[in-house]
Amino acid sequence: MVNNDIMKVMETIIRKIDKNNIDKNVIQEAGNILKKGGLVAFPTETVYGLGANALDEKAAQKTYAAKGRPSDNPLIVHIADYEDLRRIAVKIPPETDALAVHFWPGPLTMIFWKSEAVPCGTTGGLDTVAVRMPADPVALEVIRSAGGFVSAPSANTSGRPSPTAAEHVVNDLDGKIDMVIDGGDVEIGVESTILDMTVSPPMILRPGAVTAEMFEEVIGPVEIDRTILKAESGIRPKAPGMKYRHYAPKARLLIVEGDIREEILAIRQIAYAAHRRKRKVGIIATQETLPFYNYGTVKNVGTRENEKTIARNLYRVLREFDKEDVQVIYSESFAMQGIGKAIMNRLEKAAGHQLIPASEIVKLQKYRRIIFVSGTDSARGPIAAELLRNQELEQEYVIDSRGMVALFPEPVNQKAEAVMRSVKLTLENHVSQQFEGEDLSEDTLVLTLEEAQKWKIKAENENIQNIYTLNEFAGDPTEIPNPYGKSLAAYGECRELLEKMIAAVAEKLNSLAGGEEQWEKYM
Ligand code: TXA
Ligand code: MG
């Protein structure tokens, strides 16, 4: 964490407030500070804002200083009453009324030509002004008690994710601002939609919870700034703030894009590769995909059933990764409908537009699953599988064993367990399972313990392409005798032989893996 103490120039007052039972004293305290030109962070339904008197140029300068924000990046002026719009904006187009009726108070910022009342310090030198009427009741009260016009950028240090909880504001700005009002977690989690009303048709400069489709229902088609989703060199975004690499986590962030199955497979592979290189890995996953990842710190950003949950958690997750000092973060991508556009826009900016097609990674791996097939899945098969799991493998495999005849789930043969124990391994969690060939995909490698098993499976499952006997695949003609009914020593010899074979299998798999270098660019 950044140690703010050295830079601490004032004591920051922190006050908790209950949205449903607003303490007027806290509001008045905030209003007084704002009227005197001070800085107060307060909750809005999108993200926390860093409030200042919008009509006071000096207060705007303080805002830029506290955030460490370039002063050409204009602030949004927050109002609490629609009539107040006319004091700060001129040439307000007629569609504005309908938009305000539908979306104000709410997560919408509209840009108008500014009036004389608004100082250039607030608008970053522009002759337009961005205006928003937030819905959060605390925000509305704060604005009213400050005199009606409160400029508020997101209350984070410039370049960090926007704050969605008071704790985030304190982490970034403690000692640099007068007061933080803690109203709990925000509702939406990504900043307001910005709609430029000075052009016709109006143009979306930043996607948010109010979408193009929602505008269209009210005022007909709107345009969308082309730079919003893909960075195009040479084209400058129309909202000055959108050109900065905002929301940037400390770690390198890569977004993996494809269908969800491919995304999971790709992230599994690169997370495994990064883990092997001792990199601290983070994964942004969803409720539904969480169980598929075995390496790295995996965080649940929300459920795919409801993208609003993802918007709400995104910045918090990015902040948590910063604290945990992960070095590289892999993120799934999210649907582009509704608030999904805003989510992907913020995620892409955080990633510095580093997107990787999942298919590019998936095709680097020939086999993903390896199944050892023996007679009853109670000795040689499970031993082979466990030995392979303990090899240094360049790629991640799901390694299983199955039996030609395993009618009931049974534990492993006791002698098999004993000979594994003597090399500090165990099969105690193994239960035998019947081999089922039908649903095997082409990334599955089937290795049988005996020749006859291979032919039987081939005859019964035309779909299985990658099937070999274990010794064939290992390139070693030695037969692997069945120790069933024999002495412990026979089991011991069998294990030794399998150790040799499996080492050869691992070497072969690693030679198929295409070399270590191919992963470097994803680290
Ligand atoms: O949800 C929100 O909008 C939050 C809460 C606190 O209200 N505020 C917020 O402010 O996100 P900020 O300063 O972090 O982002 C404001 C964005 C910047 O990208 C800025 O460049 C753009 O709005 N902007 C402000 N005034 C503008 C103007 N006159 N013309 C074009 N873009 C403008
Ligand atoms: Mg911001």
Coordinates of C-alpha atoms and ligand atoms in Angstrom, one line a residue:
M1 CA 0.0 0.0 0.0
V2 CA 1.0 3.6 -0.6
N3 CA 2.1 5.2 2.6
N4 CA 0.1 8.4 2.7
D5 CA 1.5 9.6 6.0
I6 CA 4.4 11.6 4.6
M7 CA 2.1 13.5 2.3
K8 CA -0.6 13.9 4.9
V9 CA -1.3 17.6 5.0
M10 CA -4.6 17.6 7.0
E11 CA -6.7 15.4 9.3
T12 CA -9.5 13.9 7.2
I13 CA -12.8 13.6 9.0
I14 CA -14.6 10.3 8.4
R15 CA -18.4 10.2 9.1
K16 CA -20.6 7.2 8.6
I17 CA -24.1 7.9 7.3
D18 CA -27.3 5.8 6.9
K19 CA -29.0 6.4 3.6
N20 CA -32.4 5.5 5.0
N21 CA -32.0 7.8 8.0
I22 CA -29.8 10.7 7.0
D23 CA -28.1 12.5 9.9
K24 CA -28.6 16.2 9.1
N25 CA -25.6 17.2 11.2
V26 CA -23.2 15.3 9.0
I27 CA -24.8 16.9 5.9
Q28 CA -24.5 20.3 7.4
E29 CA -20.9 19.7 8.4
A30 CA -20.1 18.7 4.7
G31 CA -22.0 21.7 3.4
N32 CA -20.0 24.1 5.5
I33 CA -16.7 22.6 4.4
L34 CA -17.8 22.8 0.7
K35 CA -19.0 26.3 1.0
K36 CA -15.6 27.3 2.4
G37 CA -13.9 25.8 -0.6
G38 CA -12.9 22.5 1.1
L39 CA -13.1 18.9 -0.3
V40 CA -15.7 16.3 0.7
A41 CA -15.9 12.8 -0.7
F42 CA -19.5 11.4 -0.8
P43 CA -21.3 8.4 -2.1
T44 CA -23.2 8.4 -5.4
E45 CA -25.0 5.4 -6.9
T46 CA -22.2 5.0 -9.5
V47 CA -18.9 5.6 -7.6
Y48 CA -17.8 7.8 -4.8
G49 CA -17.3 11.4 -5.8
L50 CA -14.7 14.0 -4.6
G51 CA -16.9 17.0 -4.1
A52 CA -15.9 20.7 -4.2
N53 CA -17.9 23.9 -4.9
A54 CA -18.2 23.9 -8.7
L55 CA -18.5 27.7 -8.9
D56 CA -15.2 28.3 -7.0
E57 CA -12.1 28.0 -9.2
K58 CA -9.8 27.6 -6.3
A59 CA -11.8 24.6 -5.1
A60 CA -11.4 23.0 -8.5
Q61 CA -7.6 23.5 -8.3
K62 CA -7.6 21.7 -4.9
T63 CA -9.5 18.8 -6.5
Y64 CA -6.9 18.3 -9.2
A65 CA -4.1 18.5 -6.6
A66 CA -5.7 15.9 -4.2
K67 CA -6.3 13.5 -7.1
G68 CA -3.0 14.1 -8.8
R69 CA -5.1 14.7 -11.9
P70 CA -4.1 16.6 -15.1
S71 CA -5.9 19.9 -15.0
D72 CA -7.0 19.6 -18.7
N73 CA -9.4 16.9 -17.6
P74 CA -12.7 18.5 -16.8
L75 CA -15.0 17.9 -13.8
I76 CA -18.6 16.9 -13.7
V77 CA -20.9 19.5 -12.0
H78 CA -23.5 17.7 -9.8
I79 CA -26.9 19.3 -9.2
A80 CA -29.9 18.3 -7.1
D81 CA -32.7 20.2 -8.8
Y82 CA -33.5 20.2 -12.5
E83 CA -34.1 24.0 -12.5
D84 CA -30.5 24.6 -11.5
L85 CA -29.4 23.3 -14.9
R86 CA -30.3 26.6 -16.5
R87 CA -27.9 28.5 -14.2
I88 CA -24.8 26.6 -15.5
A89 CA -25.8 25.6 -19.1
V90 CA -27.0 27.5 -22.1
K91 CA -28.5 26.5 -25.5
I92 CA -30.0 23.5 -23.8
P93 CA -31.5 21.3 -26.6
P94 CA -35.2 20.4 -26.4
E95 CA -34.6 16.6 -26.0
T96 CA -33.0 17.3 -22.6
D97 CA -36.3 17.5 -20.8
A98 CA -37.3 14.0 -21.9
L99 CA -33.9 12.6 -21.0
A100 CA -34.1 14.2 -17.5
V101 CA -37.5 12.9 -16.9
H102 CA -36.3 9.3 -17.7
F103 CA -32.8 9.3 -16.3
W104 CA -32.4 12.0 -13.7
P105 CA -31.7 11.7 -10.9
G106 CA -29.5 8.8 -12.0
P107 CA -26.3 7.5 -13.6
L108 CA -26.3 10.0 -16.6
T109 CA -24.1 12.9 -17.2
M110 CA -25.0 15.3 -20.0
I111 CA -22.7 17.9 -21.7
F112 CA -23.9 21.3 -22.6
W113 CA -22.5 24.7 -23.5
K114 CA -21.5 26.3 -20.3
S115 CA -22.8 29.6 -18.8
E116 CA -20.7 32.4 -17.5
A117 CA -21.3 31.1 -14.0
V118 CA -19.1 28.1 -14.4
P119 CA -15.3 28.9 -14.1
C120 CA -12.9 27.5 -16.6
G121 CA -11.0 25.8 -13.8
T122 CA -13.9 23.5 -13.4
T123 CA -14.3 22.6 -17.1
G124 CA -10.6 22.2 -17.8
G125 CA -10.7 25.2 -20.1
L126 CA -13.5 23.9 -22.2
D127 CA -16.6 26.1 -23.1
T128 CA -18.8 23.1 -22.3
V129 CA -19.9 21.7 -19.0
A130 CA -20.7 18.2 -17.9
V131 CA -23.8 18.0 -15.6
R132 CA -25.2 15.1 -13.5
M133 CA -28.0 14.8 -11.1
P134 CA -27.2 11.7 -9.0
A135 CA -29.9 9.5 -7.4
D136 CA -28.2 8.7 -4.1
P137 CA -30.1 10.5 -1.4
V138 CA -26.9 11.4 0.5
A139 CA -25.4 12.9 -2.6
L140 CA -28.5 15.0 -3.2
E141 CA -28.5 16.3 0.4
V142 CA -24.8 17.1 0.2
I143 CA -25.2 19.1 -3.0
R144 CA -28.1 21.1 -1.6
S145 CA -26.3 21.9 1.6
A146 CA -23.3 23.1 -0.4
G147 CA -25.4 25.6 -2.4
G148 CA -26.5 23.4 -5.3
F149 CA -23.4 23.0 -7.6
V150 CA -20.8 20.4 -6.6
S151 CA -18.0 19.4 -8.9
A152 CA -17.1 15.8 -8.3
P153 CA -14.7 13.5 -10.2
S154 CA -14.4 10.0 -8.9
A155 CA -12.8 10.1 -5.5
N156 CA -9.7 8.1 -6.3
T157 CA -6.1 9.0 -7.0
S158 CA -5.7 9.6 -10.7
G159 CA -4.9 6.3 -12.4
R160 CA -6.4 4.0 -9.8
P161 CA -9.8 2.3 -10.0
S162 CA -12.7 4.4 -9.0
P163 CA -13.8 4.0 -5.4
T164 CA -16.9 1.9 -4.8
A165 CA -16.6 2.0 -1.0
A166 CA -15.5 4.7 1.4
E167 CA -12.6 2.5 2.4
H168 CA -11.2 2.9 -1.2
V169 CA -11.5 6.7 -0.9
V170 CA -9.6 6.6 2.5
N171 CA -6.9 4.4 1.0
D172 CA -6.3 6.9 -1.8
L173 CA -7.0 10.3 -0.2
D174 CA -6.6 10.2 3.5
G175 CA -4.9 13.3 4.7
K176 CA -5.4 15.1 1.5
I177 CA -9.1 16.0 1.7
D178 CA -11.3 17.5 4.5
M179 CA -14.0 14.8 4.9
V180 CA -15.2 11.4 3.7
I181 CA -18.9 10.5 4.1
D182 CA -19.2 6.8 4.4
G183 CA -22.5 5.7 3.0
G184 CA -21.6 2.0 2.4
D185 CA -21.0 0.2 -0.9
V186 CA -22.3 1.9 -4.1
E187 CA -25.1 0.4 -6.1
I188 CA -23.9 0.5 -9.7
G189 CA -20.1 0.4 -9.5
V190 CA -19.1 2.0 -12.9
E191 CA -19.2 5.7 -13.6
S192 CA -22.1 7.5 -15.2
T193 CA -22.9 7.4 -18.9
I194 CA -21.7 10.6 -20.6
L195 CA -23.9 12.0 -23.3
D196 CA -22.7 15.0 -25.3
M197 CA -25.8 17.2 -25.9
T198 CA -23.9 19.8 -27.9
V199 CA -23.9 17.7 -31.0
S200 CA -26.9 16.3 -33.0
P201 CA -27.7 13.5 -32.6
P202 CA -26.3 13.4 -29.1
M203 CA -23.2 11.3 -28.7
I204 CA -22.2 8.8 -26.0
L205 CA -18.6 9.6 -24.8
R206 CA -18.5 7.1 -22.0
P207 CA -20.7 4.0 -21.7
G208 CA -22.5 3.4 -18.3
A209 CA -25.6 2.0 -16.8
V210 CA -27.8 4.1 -19.2
T211 CA -27.3 2.4 -22.5
A212 CA -27.7 3.6 -26.2
E213 CA -30.8 1.4 -26.4
M214 CA -32.3 3.2 -23.5
F215 CA -31.6 6.6 -25.0
E216 CA -33.0 5.5 -28.3
E217 CA -36.4 4.6 -26.7
V218 CA -36.6 8.2 -25.4
I219 CA -35.1 10.4 -28.1
G220 CA -34.3 8.2 -31.1
P221 CA -30.8 7.1 -32.2
V222 CA -27.7 8.5 -30.6
E223 CA -24.1 8.1 -31.7
I224 CA -21.2 6.5 -29.9
D225 CA -17.7 7.8 -29.8
R226 CA -15.6 5.4 -31.8
T227 CA -12.8 5.4 -29.4
I228 CA -14.8 3.9 -26.6
L229 CA -14.2 0.2 -27.2
K230 CA -11.1 -0.1 -29.4
A231 CA -8.2 2.2 -29.0
E232 CA -7.5 3.6 -32.4
S233 CA -4.3 5.4 -32.7
G234 CA -4.5 9.0 -33.8
I235 CA -8.1 9.4 -32.8
R236 CA -8.6 11.4 -29.7
P237 CA -11.5 10.6 -27.4
K238 CA -14.1 13.4 -27.1
A239 CA -14.1 13.2 -23.3
P240 CA -10.6 14.3 -22.3
G241 CA -10.5 11.9 -19.4
M242 CA -11.1 8.9 -21.6
K243 CA -7.6 9.2 -23.2
Y244 CA -5.7 8.5 -20.0
R245 CA -4.9 5.0 -18.9
H246 CA -7.5 5.1 -16.1
Y247 CA -8.4 2.3 -13.8
A248 CA -5.0 0.8 -14.1
P249 CA -4.1 -2.0 -11.8
K250 CA -0.4 -2.4 -10.8
A251 CA -0.3 -5.9 -12.4
R252 CA -0.3 -6.5 -16.1
L253 CA -3.9 -7.3 -17.0
L254 CA -4.8 -9.4 -20.0
I255 CA -8.3 -10.0 -21.2
V256 CA -8.9 -13.3 -22.8
E257 CA -11.7 -13.3 -25.4
G258 CA -13.6 -16.1 -27.0
D259 CA -16.5 -18.3 -26.2
I260 CA -16.7 -19.0 -22.6
R261 CA -15.4 -22.6 -22.9
E262 CA -12.3 -21.4 -24.8
E263 CA -11.7 -18.6 -22.4
I264 CA -11.6 -21.0 -19.5
L265 CA -9.3 -23.4 -21.3
A266 CA -7.0 -20.6 -22.3
I267 CA -6.9 -19.0 -18.9
R268 CA -6.2 -22.4 -17.3
Q269 CA -3.2 -22.9 -19.6
I270 CA -1.6 -19.5 -19.1
A271 CA -2.3 -19.5 -15.4
Y272 CA -0.6 -22.8 -15.1
A273 CA 2.4 -21.7 -17.3
A274 CA 2.7 -18.5 -15.2
H275 CA 2.5 -20.4 -11.9
R276 CA 5.3 -22.7 -13.1
R277 CA 7.4 -19.6 -13.7
K278 CA 6.7 -18.6 -10.1
R279 CA 4.7 -15.6 -11.2
K280 CA 2.0 -14.4 -8.8
V281 CA -1.2 -14.9 -10.9
G282 CA -4.7 -13.4 -10.4
I283 CA -7.8 -14.5 -12.3
I284 CA -11.0 -12.6 -12.8
A285 CA -13.7 -15.2 -13.0
T286 CA -17.4 -15.4 -12.4
Q287 CA -19.6 -17.4 -10.0
E288 CA -20.1 -19.9 -12.8
T289 CA -16.5 -20.4 -13.9
L290 CA -14.7 -20.2 -10.5
P291 CA -14.3 -24.0 -10.0
F292 CA -12.4 -24.5 -13.2
Y293 CA -9.3 -22.7 -12.1
N294 CA -6.6 -24.5 -10.1
Y295 CA -3.7 -22.0 -10.1
G296 CA -3.4 -18.4 -8.9
T297 CA -5.7 -16.2 -6.8
V298 CA -9.1 -16.6 -8.3
K299 CA -11.7 -13.9 -7.7
N300 CA -15.4 -14.0 -8.2
V301 CA -16.4 -10.7 -9.9
G302 CA -20.1 -11.6 -10.1
T303 CA -22.6 -13.8 -11.8
R304 CA -23.1 -14.1 -15.6
E305 CA -26.8 -14.4 -14.9
N306 CA -26.8 -10.7 -13.8
E307 CA -24.1 -8.4 -15.3
K308 CA -24.9 -5.7 -12.8
T309 CA -23.2 -7.8 -10.1
I310 CA -20.0 -7.7 -12.3
A311 CA -20.2 -3.9 -12.6
R312 CA -20.6 -3.6 -8.9
N313 CA -17.5 -5.7 -8.0
L314 CA -15.1 -4.9 -10.8
Y315 CA -13.2 -2.0 -9.3
R316 CA -13.1 -3.7 -5.8
V317 CA -11.5 -6.8 -7.4
L318 CA -8.9 -4.7 -9.2
R319 CA -8.0 -2.9 -5.9
E320 CA -7.8 -6.2 -4.1
F321 CA -5.3 -7.5 -6.6
D322 CA -3.2 -4.4 -6.1
K323 CA -3.0 -5.1 -2.4
E324 CA -2.1 -8.7 -3.0
D325 CA 0.8 -7.8 -5.3
V326 CA -0.1 -10.2 -8.1
Q327 CA 2.1 -9.7 -11.1
V328 CA -0.3 -10.7 -13.9
I329 CA -4.1 -10.9 -14.0
Y330 CA -6.1 -12.9 -16.5
S331 CA -9.7 -11.9 -17.0
E332 CA -12.5 -13.5 -18.7
S333 CA -14.5 -11.2 -21.0
F334 CA -18.1 -10.3 -20.5
A335 CA -21.1 -9.9 -22.7
M336 CA -21.6 -6.5 -24.4
Q337 CA -25.3 -6.1 -23.8
G338 CA -26.7 -3.6 -21.3
I339 CA -24.1 -2.6 -18.7
G340 CA -21.7 -5.1 -20.3
K341 CA -20.4 -2.4 -22.7
A342 CA -19.4 -0.2 -19.7
I343 CA -17.8 -3.2 -18.0
M344 CA -15.7 -4.1 -21.1
N345 CA -14.8 -0.5 -21.7
R346 CA -13.4 -0.1 -18.1
L347 CA -11.7 -3.5 -18.2
E348 CA -10.1 -2.7 -21.6
K349 CA -8.8 0.6 -20.3
A350 CA -7.4 -1.1 -17.2
A351 CA -5.7 -3.6 -19.5
G352 CA -4.3 -0.9 -21.7
H353 CA -6.3 -2.7 -24.5
Q354 CA -4.4 -5.9 -24.2
L355 CA -6.9 -8.5 -25.5
I356 CA -5.9 -12.0 -26.5
P357 CA -8.1 -14.3 -28.5
A358 CA -8.7 -17.4 -26.4
S359 CA -8.4 -19.6 -29.6
E360 CA -4.8 -18.5 -30.0
I361 CA -3.9 -20.0 -26.7
V362 CA -6.2 -23.0 -26.9
K363 CA -4.5 -24.3 -30.1
L364 CA -1.1 -24.4 -28.4
Q365 CA -2.2 -27.4 -26.5
K366 CA -2.8 -30.8 -28.2
Y367 CA -3.9 -32.8 -25.2
R368 CA -5.8 -31.5 -22.2
R369 CA -7.0 -34.7 -20.6
I370 CA -5.2 -38.0 -20.1
I371 CA -7.0 -41.2 -19.2
F372 CA -5.2 -44.4 -18.2
V373 CA -7.3 -47.5 -18.8
S374 CA -6.6 -50.8 -17.0
G375 CA -8.7 -53.9 -16.3
T376 CA -10.5 -52.9 -13.1
D377 CA -9.0 -49.4 -12.4
S378 CA -7.7 -50.6 -9.0
A379 CA -3.9 -50.8 -9.4
R380 CA -1.9 -50.2 -12.5
G381 CA -4.1 -47.5 -13.9
P382 CA -4.4 -45.4 -10.8
I383 CA -0.6 -45.8 -10.1
A384 CA 0.2 -44.6 -13.6
A385 CA -2.1 -41.6 -13.2
E386 CA -0.7 -40.6 -9.9
L387 CA 2.9 -40.9 -11.1
L388 CA 2.1 -38.7 -14.0
R389 CA 0.5 -36.1 -11.8
N390 CA 3.8 -35.9 -10.0
Q391 CA 5.9 -35.2 -13.1
E392 CA 7.1 -31.7 -14.1
L393 CA 4.7 -31.0 -17.0
E394 CA 4.9 -27.9 -19.1
Q395 CA 1.1 -27.8 -19.5
E396 CA -1.9 -28.5 -17.3
Y397 CA -3.7 -31.8 -17.9
V398 CA -6.6 -33.4 -16.2
I399 CA -5.3 -36.9 -15.4
D400 CA -7.6 -39.7 -14.7
S401 CA -7.8 -43.5 -14.7
R402 CA -10.6 -45.8 -15.7
G403 CA -11.3 -49.5 -15.9
M404 CA -12.6 -51.8 -18.7
V405 CA -14.8 -53.4 -16.0
A406 CA -15.4 -51.4 -12.9
L407 CA -19.0 -52.1 -12.0
F408 CA -18.9 -50.7 -8.5
P409 CA -16.8 -47.8 -7.1
E410 CA -14.1 -49.5 -5.1
P411 CA -10.9 -48.3 -3.4
V412 CA -7.5 -49.2 -4.7
N413 CA -5.9 -52.5 -4.2
Q414 CA -4.1 -52.5 -0.8
K415 CA -0.8 -53.7 -2.2
A416 CA -0.9 -50.9 -4.8
E417 CA -1.4 -48.4 -2.1
A418 CA 1.5 -49.9 -0.1
V419 CA 4.0 -49.7 -2.9
M420 CA 2.9 -46.1 -3.6
R421 CA 3.4 -45.2 0.1
S422 CA 7.0 -46.5 -0.1
V423 CA 7.6 -43.6 -2.6
K424 CA 5.6 -41.1 -0.5
L425 CA 2.6 -41.1 -2.7
T426 CA -0.9 -42.3 -2.0
L427 CA -4.0 -43.5 -3.8
E428 CA -6.2 -43.3 -0.8
N429 CA -8.7 -41.0 -2.5
H430 CA -9.1 -43.1 -5.6
V431 CA -12.3 -45.0 -6.4
S432 CA -12.5 -47.1 -9.4
Q433 CA -14.6 -46.0 -12.4
Q434 CA -15.9 -47.6 -15.5
F435 CA -14.4 -46.3 -18.8
E436 CA -17.0 -44.5 -20.9
G437 CA -15.8 -43.7 -24.4
E438 CA -18.7 -41.8 -26.0
D439 CA -18.1 -38.3 -24.7
L440 CA -14.4 -38.0 -25.2
S441 CA -13.2 -34.9 -27.1
E442 CA -10.2 -34.8 -29.4
D443 CA -8.0 -33.2 -26.8
T444 CA -8.2 -36.5 -24.8
L445 CA -5.3 -38.9 -24.8
V446 CA -6.2 -42.5 -23.9
L447 CA -3.4 -44.8 -22.7
T448 CA -4.2 -48.4 -22.1
L449 CA -2.2 -50.8 -20.0
E450 CA -2.6 -53.7 -22.4
E451 CA -2.8 -54.1 -26.2
A452 CA -6.2 -55.9 -26.0
Q453 CA -7.8 -53.0 -24.2
K454 CA -6.8 -50.6 -26.9
W455 CA -8.3 -52.8 -29.7
K456 CA -11.5 -53.3 -27.8
I457 CA -12.0 -49.6 -27.1
K458 CA -11.1 -48.7 -30.7
A459 CA -13.7 -51.3 -32.0
E460 CA -16.4 -49.9 -29.7
N461 CA -15.7 -46.1 -30.1
E462 CA -14.9 -44.9 -33.6
N463 CA -14.7 -41.4 -32.3
I464 CA -11.6 -41.9 -30.2
Q465 CA -8.6 -40.7 -32.2
N466 CA -5.8 -40.5 -29.6
I467 CA -5.5 -44.0 -28.2
Y468 CA -2.2 -45.9 -27.6
T469 CA -0.9 -48.5 -25.3
L470 CA 1.2 -47.0 -22.5
N471 CA 4.4 -48.6 -23.7
E472 CA 3.7 -47.7 -27.3
F473 CA 3.3 -44.0 -26.4
A474 CA 6.3 -44.1 -24.1
G475 CA 8.4 -45.7 -26.9
D476 CA 9.4 -48.6 -24.7
P477 CA 8.3 -52.2 -25.8
T478 CA 8.4 -53.7 -22.3
E479 CA 5.1 -55.3 -21.4
I480 CA 3.6 -54.2 -18.1
P481 CA 2.6 -57.4 -16.2
N482 CA -0.6 -57.5 -14.2
P483 CA 0.4 -58.1 -10.6
Y484 CA -3.0 -59.0 -9.5
G485 CA -3.0 -61.9 -7.0
K486 CA 0.8 -61.8 -6.8
S487 CA 3.2 -60.8 -4.0
L488 CA 3.9 -57.3 -2.7
A489 CA 7.3 -57.5 -4.5
A490 CA 5.5 -58.0 -7.8
Y491 CA 3.5 -54.8 -7.2
G492 CA 6.8 -53.1 -6.3
E493 CA 8.3 -54.2 -9.6
C494 CA 5.3 -53.0 -11.5
R495 CA 5.5 -49.6 -9.9
E496 CA 9.1 -49.3 -10.8
L497 CA 8.4 -50.2 -14.4
L498 CA 5.6 -47.7 -14.5
E499 CA 7.9 -45.0 -13.0
K500 CA 10.2 -45.5 -16.0
M501 CA 7.3 -45.4 -18.5
I502 CA 5.7 -42.4 -17.0
A503 CA 8.9 -40.4 -17.1
A504 CA 9.1 -41.2 -20.8
V505 CA 5.4 -40.2 -21.2
A506 CA 6.1 -36.8 -19.4
E507 CA 9.1 -36.2 -21.7
K508 CA 7.0 -36.9 -24.8
L509 CA 4.2 -34.7 -23.6
N510 CA 6.6 -31.9 -22.9
S511 CA 8.1 -32.3 -26.3
L512 CA 4.6 -31.9 -27.8
A513 CA 4.1 -28.8 -25.7
G514 CA 5.9 -26.6 -28.2
G515 CA 8.6 -25.1 -25.9
E516 CA 8.6 -22.8 -22.9
E517 CA 9.1 -19.6 -25.0
Q518 CA 5.6 -19.6 -26.4
W519 CA 4.1 -18.6 -23.0
E520 CA 6.4 -15.7 -22.3
K521 CA 4.3 -13.1 -24.0
Y522 CA 1.4 -13.9 -21.8
M523 CA 3.3 -13.5 -18.5
Ligands
TXA1 O1 -20.4 8.5 -12.2 C1 -19.7 9.6 -12.3 O2 -19.8 10.3 -13.3 C2 -18.7 9.9 -11.2 C3 -19.6 10.3 -10.0 C4 -18.7 10.8 -8.9 O3 -20.5 11.3 -10.4 N1 -17.9 11.0 -11.7 C5 -16.9 10.8 -12.6 O4 -16.1 11.9 -12.8 O5 -16.7 9.7 -13.1 P1 -14.6 11.8 -13.4 O6 -14.1 13.2 -13.3 O7 -13.8 10.7 -12.9 O8 -14.9 11.6 -14.9 C6 -15.5 12.6 -15.7 C7 -15.3 12.4 -17.2 C8 -13.9 12.6 -17.6 O9 -13.6 11.5 -18.6 C9 -14.0 13.9 -18.3 O10 -13.0 14.0 -19.3 C10 -15.4 13.9 -18.9 O11 -16.1 13.3 -17.9 N2 -15.9 15.3 -19.0 C11 -16.1 16.2 -18.1 N3 -16.5 17.4 -18.6 C12 -16.5 17.2 -19.9 C13 -16.8 18.1 -21.0 N4 -17.1 19.3 -20.9 N5 -16.6 17.6 -22.3 C14 -16.2 16.3 -22.5 N6 -15.9 15.5 -21.5 C15 -16.1 15.9 -20.2
MG2 MG -12.5 9.2 -12.7

